Amino acid sequence: MSAKIRLYVEHPLGGGQSVPLEKGQAHYLFGVMRQTVDDDVLLFNGQDGEWRATIAEAGKRGGTLICAAQTAPLRMPPDLWLMFAPIKKARTDFIVEKATEMGATRIIPVMTEFTNAGRVQRDRLQAHAIEAAEQCGGTFVPEVAEAVKLDRLLDGWDTARQIMFCDEALAGADAGLPTSSELVAPWAILIGPEGGFSERERTRLDKLEHAHAVTLGPRILRADTAAVAAMTVWQQALGDWKN
Amino acid sequence: MSAKIRLYVEHPLGGGQSVPLEKGQAHYLFGVMRQTVDDDVLLFNGQDGEWRATIAEAGKRGGTLICAAQTAPLRMPPDLWLMFAPIKKARTDFIVEKATEMGATRIIPVMTEFTNAGRVQRDRLQAHAIEAAEQCGGTFVPEVAEAVKLDRLLDGWDTARQIMFCDEALAGADAGLPTSSELVAPWAILIGPEGGFSERERTRLDKLEHAHAVTLGPRILRADTAAVAAMTVWQQALGDWKN
């Protein structure tokens, strides 16, 4: 019962279920973490909660685990997307990690006019989200979407989803999150690039009835700080931090 | 007026004031940033606000700036300390950077029973705080204190300062920040180590009338995430994010 290692698998989990391991996972579990047959590991797949599983076979190229008992149900976070303009690699990785911990259900890299970042490697960011969920006891892993241009994202927007749009130009202004009951869910948070939104982008966002400009205090925050702060504000007001 | 470079100096600032540069700052300003005589720079010292200053002398080992006009008053954040158990080097640096952006007035590395970190280099962390203030438009730089053991810190505690104590053992519980008017200021936030507080530490904190256990939602957060989230909660409820 002292299983501490948590592993995300893309395989159904359930009582007695046999779960095959990929080569990379087998290397991590048996090579790096020195686990062996009969040791217990915690598994989750983002759908079936967390299961204690026992190692039945351990090899260099793979292995098999057998699910013993469910240790936690699936805990879905509220329906909140995090959309952000990619920045330097390390800080982009960081935003994905933090969004996972803070309970985003979907993470979307958004290219704005002032976004100053190269190609976004979706697979690498998805791996970061998985690792964050493994380390933080999460049973759900947000999907990292392909990077998309802000204009295209807004063109196809489902207006049932409100947008909390963090505008650093509002620093210190009186602009809080609307918390009226009809605006409860679903939501998406939009964090701008280090250079802020362009005037054209800001005008477009301001005109959208489902977009709400919100200030994050009187100080200018970096994009990664703003992501955590904005998700805190939202989870407290409208999400699952409400007491 | 297009001065973009912000530099922290340990020197009084005021109209016509001459400000000498140290060797390292001269190297940065003239060597790295290619500034030269007559160029403008923004200076702050944590006390006199922000000043536009003109380069009067530029040399390899130093230089002189002359203050022209104040561009921003000193904006003191509310009296909030951030106390945290140091973790891995990069994440400790990160916490100091984020605490500066979020408006901490003092940053204290705290050694708890489960703290698993080597020596804390105060000077390096202080330099991080200065850099964060330079980059984020701050006019105030929090002081980074020497690392101190939690027990010693609590032994000498001024009980006029409330402690917001973020206990991951409370994840998902109903424990919010008290916001009654007599608890307005000053405060300190205490973030535990990755392994949490020990039973003995938790018991001691729970007994303190001026310490308040607060939950940061149902998910377990890393210490660096918890620092930003806790400061967001505090600034919104009791600090200068209040609308």
PDB file of C-alpha atoms in Angstrom, chain B residues 23-189:
ATOM      1  CA  LYS B  23      31.479  48.047 -12.544  1.00  0.00           C
ATOM      2  CA  GLY B  24      28.886  45.301 -13.099  1.00  0.00           C
ATOM      3  CA  GLN B  25      26.143  47.797 -13.910  1.00  0.00           C
ATOM      4  CA  ALA B  26      28.446  49.724 -16.236  1.00  0.00           C
ATOM      5  CA  HIS B  27      29.281  46.498 -18.065  1.00  0.00           C
ATOM      6  CA  TYR B  28      25.582  45.665 -18.404  1.00  0.00           C
ATOM      7  CA  LEU B  29      24.497  49.129 -19.486  1.00  0.00           C
ATOM      8  CA  PHE B  30      27.342  50.074 -21.829  1.00  0.00           C
ATOM      9  CA  GLY B  31      28.681  46.664 -22.893  1.00  0.00           C
ATOM     10  CA  VAL B  32      25.595  44.441 -23.069  1.00  0.00           C
ATOM     11  CA  MET B  33      22.854  47.002 -23.697  1.00  0.00           C
ATOM     12  CA  ARG B  34      25.048  49.303 -25.847  1.00  0.00           C
ATOM     13  CA  GLN B  35      23.886  52.483 -24.136  1.00  0.00           C
ATOM     14  CA  THR B  36      26.057  55.559 -24.362  1.00  0.00           C
ATOM     15  CA  VAL B  37      26.345  59.196 -23.213  1.00  0.00           C
ATOM     16  CA  ASP B  38      23.031  61.132 -23.466  1.00  0.00           C
ATOM     17  CA  ASP B  39      20.918  57.948 -23.541  1.00  0.00           C
ATOM     18  CA  ASP B  40      18.121  57.703 -20.972  1.00  0.00           C
ATOM     19  CA  VAL B  41      17.629  54.937 -18.415  1.00  0.00           C
ATOM     20  CA  LEU B  42      15.025  54.425 -15.682  1.00  0.00           C
ATOM     21  CA  LEU B  43      16.417  54.150 -12.148  1.00  0.00           C
ATOM     22  CA  PHE B  44      14.796  53.074  -8.869  1.00  0.00           C
ATOM     23  CA  ASN B  45      16.226  52.373  -5.438  1.00  0.00           C
ATOM     24  CA  GLY B  46      13.243  50.977  -3.572  1.00  0.00           C
ATOM     25  CA  GLN B  47      12.654  54.283  -1.780  1.00  0.00           C
ATOM     26  CA  ASP B  48      12.454  57.282  -4.093  1.00  0.00           C
ATOM     27  CA  GLY B  49      10.209  55.969  -6.857  1.00  0.00           C
ATOM     28  CA  GLU B  50      11.349  55.712 -10.474  1.00  0.00           C
ATOM     29  CA  TRP B  51      13.475  58.375 -12.182  1.00  0.00           C
ATOM     30  CA  ARG B  52      14.479  59.002 -15.747  1.00  0.00           C
ATOM     31  CA  ALA B  53      18.210  59.558 -15.755  1.00  0.00           C
ATOM     32  CA  THR B  54      20.646  60.516 -18.501  1.00  0.00           C
ATOM     33  CA  ILE B  55      24.037  58.919 -18.964  1.00  0.00           C
ATOM     34  CA  ALA B  56      26.699  61.599 -18.346  1.00  0.00           C
ATOM     35  CA  GLU B  57      29.801  59.392 -18.293  1.00  0.00           C
ATOM     36  CA  ALA B  58      30.248  55.889 -19.657  1.00  0.00           C
ATOM     37  CA  GLY B  59      33.374  53.862 -18.910  1.00  0.00           C
ATOM     38  CA  LYS B  60      34.481  50.261 -18.677  1.00  0.00           C
ATOM     39  CA  ARG B  61      34.732  50.325 -14.902  1.00  0.00           C
ATOM     40  CA  GLY B  62      31.887  52.675 -14.064  1.00  0.00           C
ATOM     41  CA  GLY B  63      29.847  55.620 -15.163  1.00  0.00           C
ATOM     42  CA  THR B  64      27.601  58.432 -13.992  1.00  0.00           C
ATOM     43  CA  LEU B  65      23.933  59.148 -14.513  1.00  0.00           C
ATOM     44  CA  ILE B  66      22.090  62.397 -13.789  1.00  0.00           C
ATOM     45  CA  CYS B  67      18.470  62.173 -12.643  1.00  0.00           C
ATOM     46  CA  ALA B  68      16.167  64.234 -14.872  1.00  0.00           C
ATOM     47  CA  ALA B  69      12.587  63.682 -13.739  1.00  0.00           C
ATOM     48  CA  GLN B  70      10.540  61.311 -11.593  1.00  0.00           C
ATOM     49  CA  THR B  71       8.551  58.940 -13.799  1.00  0.00           C
ATOM     50  CA  ALA B  72       6.691  57.081 -11.024  1.00  0.00           C
ATOM     51  CA  PRO B  73       6.238  57.492  -7.281  1.00  0.00           C
ATOM     52  CA  LEU B  74       7.275  54.757  -4.850  1.00  0.00           C
ATOM     53  CA  ARG B  75       4.490  52.187  -4.872  1.00  0.00           C
ATOM     54  CA  MET B  76       4.826  50.213  -1.649  1.00  0.00           C
ATOM     55  CA  PRO B  77       3.018  46.898  -1.647  1.00  0.00           C
ATOM     56  CA  PRO B  78       0.973  46.065   1.479  1.00  0.00           C
ATOM     57  CA  ASP B  79       2.916  44.643   4.436  1.00  0.00           C
ATOM     58  CA  LEU B  80       3.034  40.976   3.466  1.00  0.00           C
ATOM     59  CA  TRP B  81       5.923  38.594   4.063  1.00  0.00           C
ATOM     60  CA  LEU B  82       6.419  35.380   2.117  1.00  0.00           C
ATOM     61  CA  MET B  83       8.021  32.575   4.106  1.00  0.00           C
ATOM     62  CA  PHE B  84       8.768  29.343   2.264  1.00  0.00           C
ATOM     63  CA  ALA B  85      10.769  26.164   2.665  1.00  0.00           C
ATOM     64  CA  PRO B  86      13.535  26.189   0.041  1.00  0.00           C
ATOM     65  CA  ILE B  87      13.310  23.501  -2.630  1.00  0.00           C
ATOM     66  CA  LYS B  88      15.407  22.790  -5.712  1.00  0.00           C
ATOM     67  CA  LYS B  89      17.555  25.722  -6.794  1.00  0.00           C
ATOM     68  CA  ALA B  90      15.617  26.705  -9.917  1.00  0.00           C
ATOM     69  CA  ARG B  91      12.277  26.550  -8.116  1.00  0.00           C
ATOM     70  CA  THR B  92      13.598  28.526  -5.151  1.00  0.00           C
ATOM     71  CA  ASP B  93      14.799  31.224  -7.568  1.00  0.00           C
ATOM     72  CA  PHE B  94      11.385  31.130  -9.127  1.00  0.00           C
ATOM     73  CA  ILE B  95       9.588  31.626  -5.816  1.00  0.00           C
ATOM     74  CA  VAL B  96      11.697  34.718  -5.100  1.00  0.00           C
ATOM     75  CA  GLU B  97      10.942  36.121  -8.558  1.00  0.00           C
ATOM     76  CA  LYS B  98       7.211  35.460  -8.170  1.00  0.00           C
ATOM     77  CA  ALA B  99       7.081  36.850  -4.620  1.00  0.00           C
ATOM     78  CA  THR B 100       8.602  40.085  -5.922  1.00  0.00           C
ATOM     79  CA  GLU B 101       6.084  40.359  -8.762  1.00  0.00           C
ATOM     80  CA  MET B 102       3.183  39.549  -6.440  1.00  0.00           C
ATOM     81  CA  GLY B 103       4.183  42.269  -3.986  1.00  0.00           C
ATOM     82  CA  ALA B 104       5.889  40.634  -1.001  1.00  0.00           C
ATOM     83  CA  THR B 105       7.700  43.134   1.223  1.00  0.00           C
ATOM     84  CA  ARG B 106      10.023  40.540   2.764  1.00  0.00           C
ATOM     85  CA  ILE B 107      11.016  37.027   1.698  1.00  0.00           C
ATOM     86  CA  ILE B 108      12.186  34.529   4.317  1.00  0.00           C
ATOM     87  CA  PRO B 109      13.576  31.060   3.502  1.00  0.00           C
ATOM     88  CA  VAL B 110      12.416  28.814   6.356  1.00  0.00           C
ATOM     89  CA  MET B 111      13.987  25.480   7.264  1.00  0.00           C
ATOM     90  CA  THR B 112      11.312  23.015   8.389  1.00  0.00           C
ATOM     91  CA  GLU B 113      11.772  19.413   9.555  1.00  0.00           C
ATOM     92  CA  PHE B 114      11.049  18.038   6.092  1.00  0.00           C
ATOM     93  CA  THR B 115      12.975  20.721   4.199  1.00  0.00           C
ATOM     94  CA  ASN B 116      15.311  18.969   1.861  1.00  0.00           C
ATOM     95  CA  ALA B 117      17.577  21.727   0.563  1.00  0.00           C
ATOM     96  CA  GLY B 118      21.201  22.635   0.972  1.00  0.00           C
ATOM     97  CA  ARG B 119      22.601  26.028   1.836  1.00  0.00           C
ATOM     98  CA  VAL B 120      20.525  28.984   0.717  1.00  0.00           C
ATOM     99  CA  GLN B 121      22.597  31.702  -0.950  1.00  0.00           C
ATOM    100  CA  ARG B 122      20.911  34.835   0.294  1.00  0.00           C
ATOM    101  CA  ASP B 123      22.868  37.165  -2.013  1.00  0.00           C
ATOM    102  CA  ARG B 124      21.902  35.212  -5.109  1.00  0.00           C
ATOM    103  CA  LEU B 125      18.235  35.245  -4.116  1.00  0.00           C
ATOM    104  CA  GLN B 126      18.407  38.990  -3.391  1.00  0.00           C
ATOM    105  CA  ALA B 127      19.832  39.520  -6.876  1.00  0.00           C
ATOM    106  CA  HIS B 128      16.872  37.580  -8.278  1.00  0.00           C
ATOM    107  CA  ALA B 129      14.455  39.843  -6.416  1.00  0.00           C
ATOM    108  CA  ILE B 130      16.189  42.926  -7.833  1.00  0.00           C
ATOM    109  CA  GLU B 131      16.093  41.514 -11.369  1.00  0.00           C
ATOM    110  CA  ALA B 132      12.397  40.689 -11.028  1.00  0.00           C
ATOM    111  CA  ALA B 133      11.635  44.238  -9.869  1.00  0.00           C
ATOM    112  CA  GLU B 134      13.702  45.680 -12.748  1.00  0.00           C
ATOM    113  CA  GLN B 135      11.826  43.617 -15.308  1.00  0.00           C
ATOM    114  CA  CYS B 136       8.325  44.046 -13.942  1.00  0.00           C
ATOM    115  CA  GLY B 137       8.215  47.780 -13.432  1.00  0.00           C
ATOM    116  CA  GLY B 138       8.359  47.556  -9.637  1.00  0.00           C
ATOM    117  CA  THR B 139       9.654  50.505  -7.628  1.00  0.00           C
ATOM    118  CA  PHE B 140      10.136  48.431  -4.469  1.00  0.00           C
ATOM    119  CA  VAL B 141      12.461  45.460  -3.886  1.00  0.00           C
ATOM    120  CA  PRO B 142      11.646  42.998  -1.080  1.00  0.00           C
ATOM    121  CA  GLU B 143      14.472  42.118   1.250  1.00  0.00           C
ATOM    122  CA  VAL B 144      15.494  38.463   1.196  1.00  0.00           C
ATOM    123  CA  ALA B 145      16.300  37.426   4.757  1.00  0.00           C
ATOM    124  CA  GLU B 146      18.834  34.832   5.879  1.00  0.00           C
ATOM    125  CA  ALA B 147      17.392  31.317   6.105  1.00  0.00           C
ATOM    126  CA  VAL B 148      15.989  30.558   9.564  1.00  0.00           C
ATOM    127  CA  LYS B 149      14.627  27.461  11.302  1.00  0.00           C
ATOM    128  CA  LEU B 150      10.845  27.448  11.616  1.00  0.00           C
ATOM    129  CA  ASP B 151      10.973  26.903  15.384  1.00  0.00           C
ATOM    130  CA  ARG B 152      13.297  29.848  15.890  1.00  0.00           C
ATOM    131  CA  LEU B 153      11.145  32.009  13.643  1.00  0.00           C
ATOM    132  CA  LEU B 154       8.019  31.175  15.662  1.00  0.00           C
ATOM    133  CA  ASP B 155       9.840  31.592  19.015  1.00  0.00           C
ATOM    134  CA  GLY B 156      10.526  35.242  18.280  1.00  0.00           C
ATOM    135  CA  TRP B 157       7.290  35.997  16.399  1.00  0.00           C
ATOM    136  CA  ASP B 158       5.575  39.374  16.815  1.00  0.00           C
ATOM    137  CA  THR B 159       1.981  38.256  17.343  1.00  0.00           C
ATOM    138  CA  ALA B 160       0.636  41.435  15.764  1.00  0.00           C
ATOM    139  CA  ARG B 161       1.497  39.816  12.414  1.00  0.00           C
ATOM    140  CA  GLN B 162      -0.998  37.145  11.312  1.00  0.00           C
ATOM    141  CA  ILE B 163       0.272  33.996   9.607  1.00  0.00           C
ATOM    142  CA  MET B 164      -1.548  32.459   6.630  1.00  0.00           C
ATOM    143  CA  PHE B 165      -0.325  28.909   6.817  1.00  0.00           C
ATOM    144  CA  CYS B 166      -0.915  26.880   3.672  1.00  0.00           C
ATOM    145  CA  ASP B 167      -1.402  23.297   4.729  1.00  0.00           C
ATOM    146  CA  GLU B 168      -1.583  20.799   1.890  1.00  0.00           C
ATOM    147  CA  ALA B 169      -3.055  18.277   4.356  1.00  0.00           C
ATOM    148  CA  LEU B 170      -6.190  20.436   4.154  1.00  0.00           C
ATOM    149  CA  ALA B 171      -6.555  20.052   0.368  1.00  0.00           C
ATOM    150  CA  GLY B 172     -10.249  20.204  -0.405  1.00  0.00           C
ATOM    151  CA  ALA B 173     -11.267  21.134   3.147  1.00  0.00           C
ATOM    152  CA  ASP B 174     -13.321  24.175   4.042  1.00  0.00           C
ATOM    153  CA  ALA B 175     -10.598  26.502   5.298  1.00  0.00           C
ATOM    154  CA  GLY B 176     -10.526  29.989   3.843  1.00  0.00           C
ATOM    155  CA  LEU B 177      -8.622  33.101   4.725  1.00  0.00           C
ATOM    156  CA  PRO B 178     -10.190  35.006   7.634  1.00  0.00           C
ATOM    157  CA  THR B 179     -11.089  38.468   6.366  1.00  0.00           C
ATOM    158  CA  SER B 180     -12.538  40.101   9.462  1.00  0.00           C
ATOM    159  CA  SER B 181     -11.498  43.695   9.704  1.00  0.00           C
ATOM    160  CA  GLU B 182      -9.290  43.283  12.782  1.00  0.00           C
ATOM    161  CA  LEU B 183      -7.057  40.910  10.803  1.00  0.00           C
ATOM    162  CA  VAL B 184      -6.226  43.363   8.056  1.00  0.00           C
ATOM    163  CA  ALA B 185      -2.454  43.777   8.450  1.00  0.00           C
ATOM    164  CA  PRO B 186       0.352  42.910   8.714  1.00  0.00           C
ATOM    165  CA  TRP B 187       0.485  39.327   7.500  1.00  0.00           C
ATOM    166  CA  ALA B 188       2.950  36.600   6.550  1.00  0.00           C
ATOM    167  CA  ILE B 189       2.265  33.652   4.235  1.00  0.00           C
TER     168      ILE B 189
END
